Every structure is written in structure tokens, then in C-alpha cells.
Amino acid sequence: VVIVNLNGKRWLEKCIPSLLESDYPKDKMEIILVDNGSIDDSIEFTKKELEKAKIKFKVIQNAKNRGWSPANNQGAKIAEGDILLFLSNDMEVDKNWIKEVVTIFDLQPKAGVVQCNSLSMWDKKTLDSGMNYLDRYGFAYSYTPQEEPWNVFFAEGMAFAIKKNVFEEIGGFDEYYFMEYDDIDLCWRTRLAGYEVYFAPKSIVYHARGGTVGGTYFERKIRNIIQYVRNHYVTLIKNYELKNLIPALFVVTGLQAVSYTHLTLPTKA
């Protein structure tokens, strides 16, 4: 389990205890915390909890914020397991979340990625992230989950698993992204390599959406919009054939221009 953290002690206080309650053999689990330059007590808290639980763990302490994609690659590089579970720090997990993921990998030989079923941490029932797809222009959509495992286009990054050999085969996360669209790009490349992405409805996790990103609402929106738009283009350019890329870029550029105009035009009193 790879967790990227930046000044997230308040979230780790929920995440780590729930993770330790997972109904999965502790001798087959390894927890890796990749810290991106925290100045709170995140590392000290995590070490104390994991040492007390007597579970195998590793901590990588970066001097600065390297971004979500590079930090996850750091964790994956030193992980010893056959399955990599990437988990945001602003999560709580159901005790069966790992078992349900492993079951899908066992039953679906072509499965390369499995996404957990994420509900809101606040009421434990509102859908946070469901079955995720892209349209032909690279815009993402999420649908209400089916009751059975389902083949989807991509897994959202806050809670998903990938076979380590698949992760290594496709080259891991593209570190140019920093964050935003990196999960989509990873899954797209997984599919191009011949594997499938599944949604696991019984692998339940709870997410405080926006908790990891931090900052004020306005700061988050501006920063995320810039990265989201840039990485949207990058993902299309990387993964489409030229015959599909050119019309997609025309449409996306037009839609972005309309969206930007709408945001910047003065409103009438």
C-alpha cells in the first residue's frame, strides 16, 4: 500500500488505523509512506502507529513536494509485493477492501488495474467515485456502480490497485503530470498494453474529497484547472493515433475556448 502525504496528519489519523484493521494477512502486507516535505508530525505519527502494529513498513522523506505521480513512483520502486495499492491519505478503508481487489485479479486473468468503490467519508453512503469512462475527446465521466465487477476505462487515483509487473511494463506514472490526469494516462497505457481495468463494487473505501490537495478553495481551483487542462491535452497526444488525435484536439480546443470565455466575461447586474 503506497500512501503519498503532504502535511496530512489529520487524515492519516483516520487512514492508518482503518488500514491496520484490514482483513488481510499482516505478513503479506507492506505499507509505504512517501512524504512530500511535511512540516507537521505526519511521519512521526505514522512510524509510531506502524511500529506498534508490528507491520512491515517503509518511509520515504522528500525535502520538497515532488508531486503525486513522482512520489507514487518512488513508493512503487521499493515495494516488494506483487500488487501495488495506491491510496490517498484522506481515506478510510473497509476491512475487506484488499480481499475484494485480490479476488478480481484472481478471477480476471487480463485485469491489470482494479479500482475500489469510493464513498463519501462524511456520510459513508454518497458515491464519491464510480465506474469511470472517457468520451472520444478525453473528458471523464463517472457512473453509478453495478453490483458485480465491471470493465471500465480508468481507475481514479485515490484508491486503486495495479499488478506490479504491469506497472513496470508500462513504465509507471508519467512524472511530467505532477498530478491531474495521471491516473487516466496510466490506465490508458495499461489498456494499450493489452490489459483491462475493472471496478470492484465490494472493495469499499471512504474519501474526504479535496482533503489531500489542500489550500483554499480558490487556490485549489486555479491550480487544478491549469494542470487539468494541460494534462488533458498531453494525455490525448500521448495515447491517440494521429487520425483520432487531430479531430479530438479541434473539439477540445473549441470547448476550452468557450469555457474560458464564459468564465472571464463580466456578468450583468
PDB file of C-alpha atoms in Angstrom:
ATOM      1  CA  VAL A   1       0.000   0.000   0.000  1.00  0.00           C
ATOM      2  CA  VAL A   2       1.584   3.267  -1.156  1.00  0.00           C
ATOM      3  CA  ILE A   3       0.386   6.480   0.511  1.00  0.00           C
ATOM      4  CA  VAL A   4       1.565   9.911  -0.630  1.00  0.00           C
ATOM      5  CA  ASN A   5       1.368  12.579   2.051  1.00  0.00           C
ATOM      6  CA  LEU A   6       1.900  16.312   2.492  1.00  0.00           C
ATOM      7  CA  ASN A   7       1.016  17.780   5.899  1.00  0.00           C
ATOM      8  CA  GLY A   8      -1.783  15.267   6.216  1.00  0.00           C
ATOM      9  CA  LYS A   9      -1.519  14.070   9.797  1.00  0.00           C
ATOM     10  CA  ARG A  10      -5.200  14.816  10.448  1.00  0.00           C
ATOM     11  CA  TRP A  11      -6.093  12.485   7.582  1.00  0.00           C
ATOM     12  CA  LEU A  12      -3.532   9.836   8.480  1.00  0.00           C
ATOM     13  CA  GLU A  13      -5.098   9.666  11.935  1.00  0.00           C
ATOM     14  CA  LYS A  14      -8.130   8.183  10.198  1.00  0.00           C
ATOM     15  CA  CYS A  15      -6.399   6.377   7.336  1.00  0.00           C
ATOM     16  CA  ILE A  16      -3.715   4.382   9.146  1.00  0.00           C
ATOM     17  CA  PRO A  17      -5.913   2.847  11.890  1.00  0.00           C
ATOM     18  CA  SER A  18      -8.530   1.763   9.341  1.00  0.00           C
ATOM     19  CA  LEU A  19      -5.800   0.335   7.126  1.00  0.00           C
ATOM     20  CA  LEU A  20      -4.459  -1.709  10.032  1.00  0.00           C
ATOM     21  CA  GLU A  21      -7.931  -3.207  10.512  1.00  0.00           C
ATOM     22  CA  SER A  22      -7.860  -4.696   7.001  1.00  0.00           C
ATOM     23  CA  ASP A  23      -8.899  -8.338   6.970  1.00  0.00           C
ATOM     24  CA  TYR A  24      -5.782  -9.492   5.175  1.00  0.00           C
ATOM     25  CA  PRO A  25      -2.722 -11.380   6.481  1.00  0.00           C
ATOM     26  CA  LYS A  26      -0.374  -8.836   8.022  1.00  0.00           C
ATOM     27  CA  ASP A  27       2.666 -10.828   6.919  1.00  0.00           C
ATOM     28  CA  LYS A  28       1.568 -10.279   3.300  1.00  0.00           C
ATOM     29  CA  MET A  29       1.107  -6.531   3.677  1.00  0.00           C
ATOM     30  CA  GLU A  30       3.602  -3.711   3.372  1.00  0.00           C
ATOM     31  CA  ILE A  31       2.804  -0.029   3.920  1.00  0.00           C
ATOM     32  CA  ILE A  32       4.939   2.649   2.265  1.00  0.00           C
ATOM     33  CA  LEU A  33       4.530   6.317   3.180  1.00  0.00           C
ATOM     34  CA  VAL A  34       6.039   8.779   0.708  1.00  0.00           C
ATOM     35  CA  ASP A  35       6.158  12.176   2.370  1.00  0.00           C
ATOM     36  CA  ASN A  36       6.474  15.259   0.165  1.00  0.00           C
ATOM     37  CA  GLY A  37       8.098  17.619   2.653  1.00  0.00           C
ATOM     38  CA  SER A  38       5.608  17.748   5.522  1.00  0.00           C
ATOM     39  CA  ILE A  39       6.221  20.116   8.400  1.00  0.00           C
ATOM     40  CA  ASP A  40       3.575  18.611  10.669  1.00  0.00           C
ATOM     41  CA  ASP A  41       4.043  15.363  12.606  1.00  0.00           C
ATOM     42  CA  SER A  42       2.872  13.088   9.787  1.00  0.00           C
ATOM     43  CA  ILE A  43       5.991  10.939   9.656  1.00  0.00           C
ATOM     44  CA  GLU A  44       6.361  10.598  13.421  1.00  0.00           C
ATOM     45  CA  PHE A  45       2.697   9.647  13.818  1.00  0.00           C
ATOM     46  CA  THR A  46       2.819   7.062  11.018  1.00  0.00           C
ATOM     47  CA  LYS A  47       6.015   5.449  12.256  1.00  0.00           C
ATOM     48  CA  LYS A  48       4.646   5.188  15.779  1.00  0.00           C
ATOM     49  CA  GLU A  49       1.389   3.585  14.654  1.00  0.00           C
ATOM     50  CA  LEU A  50       3.026   1.096  12.297  1.00  0.00           C
ATOM     51  CA  GLU A  51       5.759   0.129  14.730  1.00  0.00           C
ATOM     52  CA  LYS A  52       3.106  -0.505  17.372  1.00  0.00           C
ATOM     53  CA  ALA A  53       1.163  -2.678  14.904  1.00  0.00           C
ATOM     54  CA  LYS A  54       4.327  -4.640  14.066  1.00  0.00           C
ATOM     55  CA  ILE A  55       3.626  -4.481  10.355  1.00  0.00           C
ATOM     56  CA  LYS A  56       6.230  -4.143   7.636  1.00  0.00           C
ATOM     57  CA  PHE A  57       6.596  -0.535   6.503  1.00  0.00           C
ATOM     58  CA  LYS A  58       8.934   1.927   4.819  1.00  0.00           C
ATOM     59  CA  VAL A  59       9.047   5.725   4.831  1.00  0.00           C
ATOM     60  CA  ILE A  60      10.460   7.944   2.088  1.00  0.00           C
ATOM     61  CA  GLN A  61      11.008  11.536   3.197  1.00  0.00           C
ATOM     62  CA  ASN A  62      11.329  14.064   0.374  1.00  0.00           C
ATOM     63  CA  ALA A  63      12.717  17.503   1.109  1.00  0.00           C
ATOM     64  CA  LYS A  64      10.034  19.170  -1.027  1.00  0.00           C
ATOM     65  CA  ASN A  65       6.747  18.439  -2.771  1.00  0.00           C
ATOM     66  CA  ARG A  66       7.684  16.280  -5.734  1.00  0.00           C
ATOM     67  CA  GLY A  67       4.086  15.804  -6.839  1.00  0.00           C
ATOM     68  CA  TRP A  68       1.679  12.891  -6.716  1.00  0.00           C
ATOM     69  CA  SER A  69       2.991  10.957  -9.727  1.00  0.00           C
ATOM     70  CA  PRO A  70       6.725  11.077  -8.875  1.00  0.00           C
ATOM     71  CA  ALA A  71       6.041  10.222  -5.232  1.00  0.00           C
ATOM     72  CA  ASN A  72       3.954   7.192  -6.157  1.00  0.00           C
ATOM     73  CA  ASN A  73       6.725   6.016  -8.461  1.00  0.00           C
ATOM     74  CA  GLN A  74       9.153   6.302  -5.560  1.00  0.00           C
ATOM     75  CA  GLY A  75       6.940   4.111  -3.423  1.00  0.00           C
ATOM     76  CA  ALA A  76       6.346   1.574  -6.162  1.00  0.00           C
ATOM     77  CA  LYS A  77      10.067   1.247  -6.816  1.00  0.00           C
ATOM     78  CA  ILE A  78      10.807  -0.046  -3.311  1.00  0.00           C
ATOM     79  CA  ALA A  79       7.599  -2.070  -2.891  1.00  0.00           C
ATOM     80  CA  GLU A  80       8.088  -5.823  -2.574  1.00  0.00           C
ATOM     81  CA  GLY A  81       4.544  -7.038  -3.206  1.00  0.00           C
ATOM     82  CA  ASP A  82       3.015  -8.401  -6.416  1.00  0.00           C
ATOM     83  CA  ILE A  83       0.134  -5.909  -6.216  1.00  0.00           C
ATOM     84  CA  LEU A  84       0.531  -2.164  -5.721  1.00  0.00           C
ATOM     85  CA  LEU A  85      -2.337  -0.429  -3.928  1.00  0.00           C
ATOM     86  CA  PHE A  86      -2.224   3.355  -4.284  1.00  0.00           C
ATOM     87  CA  LEU A  87      -4.190   5.081  -1.543  1.00  0.00           C
ATOM     88  CA  SER A  88      -4.681   8.797  -0.853  1.00  0.00           C
ATOM     89  CA  ASN A  89      -4.081   9.859   2.713  1.00  0.00           C
ATOM     90  CA  ASP A  90      -7.600  11.337   3.046  1.00  0.00           C
ATOM     91  CA  MET A  91      -9.196   7.896   3.031  1.00  0.00           C
ATOM     92  CA  GLU A  92     -10.661   5.336   5.387  1.00  0.00           C
ATOM     93  CA  VAL A  93     -10.977   1.733   4.214  1.00  0.00           C
ATOM     94  CA  ASP A  94     -13.411  -1.093   4.847  1.00  0.00           C
ATOM     95  CA  LYS A  95     -11.841  -4.184   6.349  1.00  0.00           C
ATOM     96  CA  ASN A  96     -12.466  -6.263   3.187  1.00  0.00           C
ATOM     97  CA  TRP A  97     -11.155  -3.733   0.670  1.00  0.00           C
ATOM     98  CA  ILE A  98      -7.943  -5.637  -0.120  1.00  0.00           C
ATOM     99  CA  LYS A  99      -9.568  -9.066  -0.318  1.00  0.00           C
ATOM    100  CA  GLU A 100     -12.093  -7.839  -2.875  1.00  0.00           C
ATOM    101  CA  VAL A 101      -9.351  -6.375  -5.068  1.00  0.00           C
ATOM    102  CA  VAL A 102      -7.278  -9.553  -4.927  1.00  0.00           C
ATOM    103  CA  THR A 103     -10.359 -11.630  -5.786  1.00  0.00           C
ATOM    104  CA  ILE A 104     -10.851  -9.741  -9.052  1.00  0.00           C
ATOM    105  CA  PHE A 105      -7.208 -10.189 -10.016  1.00  0.00           C
ATOM    106  CA  ASP A 106      -7.600 -13.923  -9.324  1.00  0.00           C
ATOM    107  CA  LEU A 107     -10.820 -14.272 -11.331  1.00  0.00           C
ATOM    108  CA  GLN A 108      -9.951 -11.978 -14.241  1.00  0.00           C
ATOM    109  CA  PRO A 109      -6.621 -13.030 -15.820  1.00  0.00           C
ATOM    110  CA  LYS A 110      -6.495  -9.936 -18.068  1.00  0.00           C
ATOM    111  CA  ALA A 111      -7.106  -7.495 -15.206  1.00  0.00           C
ATOM    112  CA  GLY A 112      -4.182  -5.117 -14.863  1.00  0.00           C
ATOM    113  CA  VAL A 113      -5.881  -2.434 -12.750  1.00  0.00           C
ATOM    114  CA  VAL A 114      -8.710  -2.585 -10.197  1.00  0.00           C
ATOM    115  CA  GLN A 115     -10.446   0.477  -8.749  1.00  0.00           C
ATOM    116  CA  CYS A 116     -12.082   0.495  -5.333  1.00  0.00           C
ATOM    117  CA  ASN A 117     -15.647   1.690  -4.764  1.00  0.00           C
ATOM    118  CA  SER A 118     -15.261   5.101  -3.129  1.00  0.00           C
ATOM    119  CA  LEU A 119     -17.988   6.643  -0.966  1.00  0.00           C
ATOM    120  CA  SER A 120     -18.014   9.960   0.847  1.00  0.00           C
ATOM    121  CA  MET A 121     -16.230   9.859   4.191  1.00  0.00           C
ATOM    122  CA  TRP A 122     -18.817  12.229   5.662  1.00  0.00           C
ATOM    123  CA  ASP A 123     -21.965  10.119   5.382  1.00  0.00           C
ATOM    124  CA  LYS A 124     -20.487   6.746   4.294  1.00  0.00           C
ATOM    125  CA  LYS A 125     -23.126   6.324   1.567  1.00  0.00           C
ATOM    126  CA  THR A 126     -22.900   9.076  -1.088  1.00  0.00           C
ATOM    127  CA  LEU A 127     -20.980   7.958  -4.182  1.00  0.00           C
ATOM    128  CA  ASP A 128     -17.573   9.628  -4.455  1.00  0.00           C
ATOM    129  CA  SER A 129     -16.154   7.787  -7.483  1.00  0.00           C
ATOM    130  CA  GLY A 130     -17.938   5.150  -9.520  1.00  0.00           C
ATOM    131  CA  MET A 131     -17.392   3.445 -12.857  1.00  0.00           C
ATOM    132  CA  ASN A 132     -15.149   5.782 -14.861  1.00  0.00           C
ATOM    133  CA  TYR A 133     -15.072   6.275 -18.619  1.00  0.00           C
ATOM    134  CA  LEU A 134     -13.713   8.746 -21.172  1.00  0.00           C
ATOM    135  CA  ASP A 135     -15.530  10.059 -24.203  1.00  0.00           C
ATOM    136  CA  ARG A 136     -13.651  10.315 -27.516  1.00  0.00           C
ATOM    137  CA  TYR A 137     -12.400  13.791 -26.586  1.00  0.00           C
ATOM    138  CA  GLY A 138     -10.839  12.729 -23.296  1.00  0.00           C
ATOM    139  CA  PHE A 139     -13.491  14.098 -20.937  1.00  0.00           C
ATOM    140  CA  ALA A 140     -14.128  11.858 -17.936  1.00  0.00           C
ATOM    141  CA  TYR A 141     -17.497  10.565 -16.705  1.00  0.00           C
ATOM    142  CA  SER A 142     -18.447   8.512 -13.661  1.00  0.00           C
ATOM    143  CA  TYR A 143     -21.493   6.242 -13.461  1.00  0.00           C
ATOM    144  CA  THR A 144     -23.304   4.572 -10.580  1.00  0.00           C
ATOM    145  CA  PRO A 145     -21.667   1.195  -9.882  1.00  0.00           C
ATOM    146  CA  GLN A 146     -23.118  -2.143 -10.889  1.00  0.00           C
ATOM    147  CA  GLU A 147     -23.395  -4.823  -8.223  1.00  0.00           C
ATOM    148  CA  GLU A 148     -20.823  -7.027  -9.958  1.00  0.00           C
ATOM    149  CA  PRO A 149     -17.221  -6.269 -11.048  1.00  0.00           C
ATOM    150  CA  TRP A 150     -17.297  -4.227 -14.249  1.00  0.00           C
ATOM    151  CA  ASN A 151     -14.857  -3.420 -17.029  1.00  0.00           C
ATOM    152  CA  VAL A 152     -14.220   0.362 -17.095  1.00  0.00           C
ATOM    153  CA  PHE A 153     -11.843   2.687 -18.917  1.00  0.00           C
ATOM    154  CA  PHE A 154      -9.877   4.065 -15.997  1.00  0.00           C
ATOM    155  CA  ALA A 155      -9.488   3.971 -12.227  1.00  0.00           C
ATOM    156  CA  GLU A 156      -9.467   7.214 -10.267  1.00  0.00           C
ATOM    157  CA  GLY A 157      -6.206   7.626  -8.412  1.00  0.00           C
ATOM    158  CA  MET A 158      -7.296   7.932  -4.790  1.00  0.00           C
ATOM    159  CA  ALA A 159      -7.760   4.178  -4.315  1.00  0.00           C
ATOM    160  CA  PHE A 160      -6.804   1.603  -6.913  1.00  0.00           C
ATOM    161  CA  ALA A 161      -4.545  -1.398  -7.438  1.00  0.00           C
ATOM    162  CA  ILE A 162      -2.272  -2.442 -10.269  1.00  0.00           C
ATOM    163  CA  LYS A 163      -0.187  -5.549 -10.719  1.00  0.00           C
ATOM    164  CA  LYS A 164       3.419  -4.598 -10.141  1.00  0.00           C
ATOM    165  CA  ASN A 165       4.639  -6.368 -13.283  1.00  0.00           C
ATOM    166  CA  VAL A 166       2.091  -4.386 -15.340  1.00  0.00           C
ATOM    167  CA  PHE A 167       3.143  -1.139 -13.650  1.00  0.00           C
ATOM    168  CA  GLU A 168       6.774  -1.835 -14.527  1.00  0.00           C
ATOM    169  CA  GLU A 169       5.932  -2.936 -18.067  1.00  0.00           C
ATOM    170  CA  ILE A 170       4.180   0.340 -18.912  1.00  0.00           C
ATOM    171  CA  GLY A 171       6.772   2.490 -17.131  1.00  0.00           C
ATOM    172  CA  GLY A 172       4.734   3.586 -14.103  1.00  0.00           C
ATOM    173  CA  PHE A 173       3.278   7.066 -13.739  1.00  0.00           C
ATOM    174  CA  ASP A 174       4.410   9.755 -16.156  1.00  0.00           C
ATOM    175  CA  GLU A 175       6.125  12.221 -13.825  1.00  0.00           C
ATOM    176  CA  TYR A 176       5.554  15.156 -16.172  1.00  0.00           C
ATOM    177  CA  TYR A 177       1.967  15.269 -14.962  1.00  0.00           C
ATOM    178  CA  PHE A 178       2.773  16.101 -11.325  1.00  0.00           C
ATOM    179  CA  MET A 179      -0.941  15.495 -10.648  1.00  0.00           C
ATOM    180  CA  GLU A 180      -4.288  15.500 -12.551  1.00  0.00           C
ATOM    181  CA  TYR A 181      -4.993  13.088 -15.459  1.00  0.00           C
ATOM    182  CA  ASP A 182      -2.028  10.922 -14.445  1.00  0.00           C
ATOM    183  CA  ASP A 183      -4.369   8.139 -13.344  1.00  0.00           C
ATOM    184  CA  ILE A 184      -6.210   8.310 -16.684  1.00  0.00           C
ATOM    185  CA  ASP A 185      -2.941   8.195 -18.621  1.00  0.00           C
ATOM    186  CA  LEU A 186      -1.710   5.220 -16.570  1.00  0.00           C
ATOM    187  CA  CYS A 187      -4.895   3.245 -17.225  1.00  0.00           C
ATOM    188  CA  TRP A 188      -4.980   4.188 -20.917  1.00  0.00           C
ATOM    189  CA  ARG A 189      -1.442   2.866 -21.329  1.00  0.00           C
ATOM    190  CA  THR A 190      -2.418  -0.247 -19.364  1.00  0.00           C
ATOM    191  CA  ARG A 191      -5.230  -0.890 -21.847  1.00  0.00           C
ATOM    192  CA  LEU A 192      -2.966  -0.230 -24.835  1.00  0.00           C
ATOM    193  CA  ALA A 193      -0.609  -2.859 -23.414  1.00  0.00           C
ATOM    194  CA  GLY A 194      -3.416  -5.447 -23.591  1.00  0.00           C
ATOM    195  CA  TYR A 195      -4.740  -5.447 -20.028  1.00  0.00           C
ATOM    196  CA  GLU A 196      -8.142  -4.489 -18.634  1.00  0.00           C
ATOM    197  CA  VAL A 197      -9.328  -2.104 -15.923  1.00  0.00           C
ATOM    198  CA  TYR A 198     -12.017  -3.270 -13.503  1.00  0.00           C
ATOM    199  CA  PHE A 199     -14.259  -1.589 -10.963  1.00  0.00           C
ATOM    200  CA  ALA A 200     -14.642  -3.530  -7.688  1.00  0.00           C
ATOM    201  CA  PRO A 201     -18.039  -2.672  -6.154  1.00  0.00           C
ATOM    202  CA  LYS A 202     -17.385  -4.606  -2.926  1.00  0.00           C
ATOM    203  CA  SER A 203     -13.980  -3.031  -2.260  1.00  0.00           C
ATOM    204  CA  ILE A 204     -15.303  -0.141  -0.191  1.00  0.00           C
ATOM    205  CA  VAL A 205     -13.275   2.920   0.758  1.00  0.00           C
ATOM    206  CA  TYR A 206     -14.306   6.321   2.122  1.00  0.00           C
ATOM    207  CA  HIS A 207     -12.881   9.552   0.742  1.00  0.00           C
ATOM    208  CA  ALA A 208     -12.745  13.143   2.055  1.00  0.00           C
ATOM    209  CA  ARG A 209     -12.574  14.600  -1.448  1.00  0.00           C
ATOM    210  CA  GLY A 210     -10.220  17.561  -1.677  1.00  0.00           C
ATOM    211  CA  GLY A 211      -8.532  16.783   1.642  1.00  0.00           C
ATOM    212  CA  THR A 212      -5.198  15.783   0.143  1.00  0.00           C
ATOM    213  CA  VAL A 213      -4.928  18.738  -2.251  1.00  0.00           C
ATOM    214  CA  GLY A 214      -5.166  21.339   0.488  1.00  0.00           C
ATOM    215  CA  GLY A 215      -5.033  25.117   0.052  1.00  0.00           C
ATOM    216  CA  THR A 216      -8.007  27.446  -0.105  1.00  0.00           C
ATOM    217  CA  TYR A 217     -10.867  26.611  -2.435  1.00  0.00           C
ATOM    218  CA  PHE A 218      -9.813  29.346  -4.897  1.00  0.00           C
ATOM    219  CA  GLU A 219      -6.135  28.285  -4.864  1.00  0.00           C
ATOM    220  CA  ARG A 220      -7.094  24.675  -5.477  1.00  0.00           C
ATOM    221  CA  LYS A 221      -9.420  25.544  -8.333  1.00  0.00           C
ATOM    222  CA  ILE A 222      -6.894  27.713 -10.209  1.00  0.00           C
ATOM    223  CA  ARG A 223      -4.008  25.290  -9.707  1.00  0.00           C
ATOM    224  CA  ASN A 224      -6.075  22.247 -10.611  1.00  0.00           C
ATOM    225  CA  ILE A 225      -7.664  23.856 -13.670  1.00  0.00           C
ATOM    226  CA  ILE A 226      -4.258  24.735 -15.131  1.00  0.00           C
ATOM    227  CA  GLN A 227      -2.889  21.239 -14.565  1.00  0.00           C
ATOM    228  CA  TYR A 228      -6.116  19.568 -15.650  1.00  0.00           C
ATOM    229  CA  VAL A 229      -6.318  21.390 -18.984  1.00  0.00           C
ATOM    230  CA  ARG A 230      -2.620  20.946 -19.772  1.00  0.00           C
ATOM    231  CA  ASN A 231      -2.629  17.264 -18.864  1.00  0.00           C
ATOM    232  CA  HIS A 232      -5.846  16.675 -20.802  1.00  0.00           C
ATOM    233  CA  TYR A 233      -4.017  17.703 -23.983  1.00  0.00           C
ATOM    234  CA  VAL A 234      -0.902  15.735 -23.041  1.00  0.00           C
ATOM    235  CA  THR A 235      -2.907  12.555 -22.491  1.00  0.00           C
ATOM    236  CA  LEU A 236      -4.602  12.778 -25.887  1.00  0.00           C
ATOM    237  CA  ILE A 237      -1.322  13.492 -27.683  1.00  0.00           C
ATOM    238  CA  LYS A 238       0.434  10.582 -25.972  1.00  0.00           C
ATOM    239  CA  ASN A 239      -2.191   7.899 -26.433  1.00  0.00           C
ATOM    240  CA  TYR A 240      -4.152   8.625 -29.631  1.00  0.00           C
ATOM    241  CA  GLU A 241      -3.248   7.734 -33.181  1.00  0.00           C
ATOM    242  CA  LEU A 242      -2.931  10.774 -35.421  1.00  0.00           C
ATOM    243  CA  LYS A 243      -6.243  10.098 -37.197  1.00  0.00           C
ATOM    244  CA  ASN A 244      -8.075  10.267 -33.851  1.00  0.00           C
ATOM    245  CA  LEU A 245      -5.907  12.949 -32.294  1.00  0.00           C
ATOM    246  CA  ILE A 246      -6.451  15.791 -34.788  1.00  0.00           C
ATOM    247  CA  PRO A 247     -10.277  15.940 -34.636  1.00  0.00           C
ATOM    248  CA  ALA A 248     -10.173  15.488 -30.847  1.00  0.00           C
ATOM    249  CA  LEU A 249      -7.794  18.423 -30.413  1.00  0.00           C
ATOM    250  CA  PHE A 250     -10.005  20.687 -32.543  1.00  0.00           C
ATOM    251  CA  VAL A 251     -13.090  19.892 -30.453  1.00  0.00           C
ATOM    252  CA  VAL A 252     -11.309  20.122 -27.093  1.00  0.00           C
ATOM    253  CA  THR A 253      -9.724  23.465 -28.008  1.00  0.00           C
ATOM    254  CA  GLY A 254     -13.079  24.842 -29.059  1.00  0.00           C
ATOM    255  CA  LEU A 255     -14.767  23.695 -25.863  1.00  0.00           C
ATOM    256  CA  GLN A 256     -11.957  25.078 -23.714  1.00  0.00           C
ATOM    257  CA  ALA A 257     -12.159  28.433 -25.505  1.00  0.00           C
ATOM    258  CA  VAL A 258     -15.910  28.622 -24.898  1.00  0.00           C
ATOM    259  CA  SER A 259     -15.412  27.666 -21.259  1.00  0.00           C
ATOM    260  CA  TYR A 260     -12.675  30.284 -20.768  1.00  0.00           C
ATOM    261  CA  THR A 261     -14.804  32.984 -22.417  1.00  0.00           C
ATOM    262  CA  HIS A 262     -17.725  32.122 -20.162  1.00  0.00           C
ATOM    263  CA  LEU A 263     -15.517  32.348 -17.058  1.00  0.00           C
ATOM    264  CA  THR A 264     -13.983  35.717 -17.979  1.00  0.00           C
ATOM    265  CA  LEU A 265     -16.952  37.631 -19.422  1.00  0.00           C
ATOM    266  CA  PRO A 266     -18.452  40.166 -16.977  1.00  0.00           C
ATOM    267  CA  THR A 267     -21.863  39.251 -15.647  1.00  0.00           C
ATOM    268  CA  LYS A 268     -24.834  41.647 -15.798  1.00  0.00           C
ATOM    269  CA  ALA A 269     -26.026  43.213 -12.581  1.00  0.00           C
TER     270      ALA A 269
END
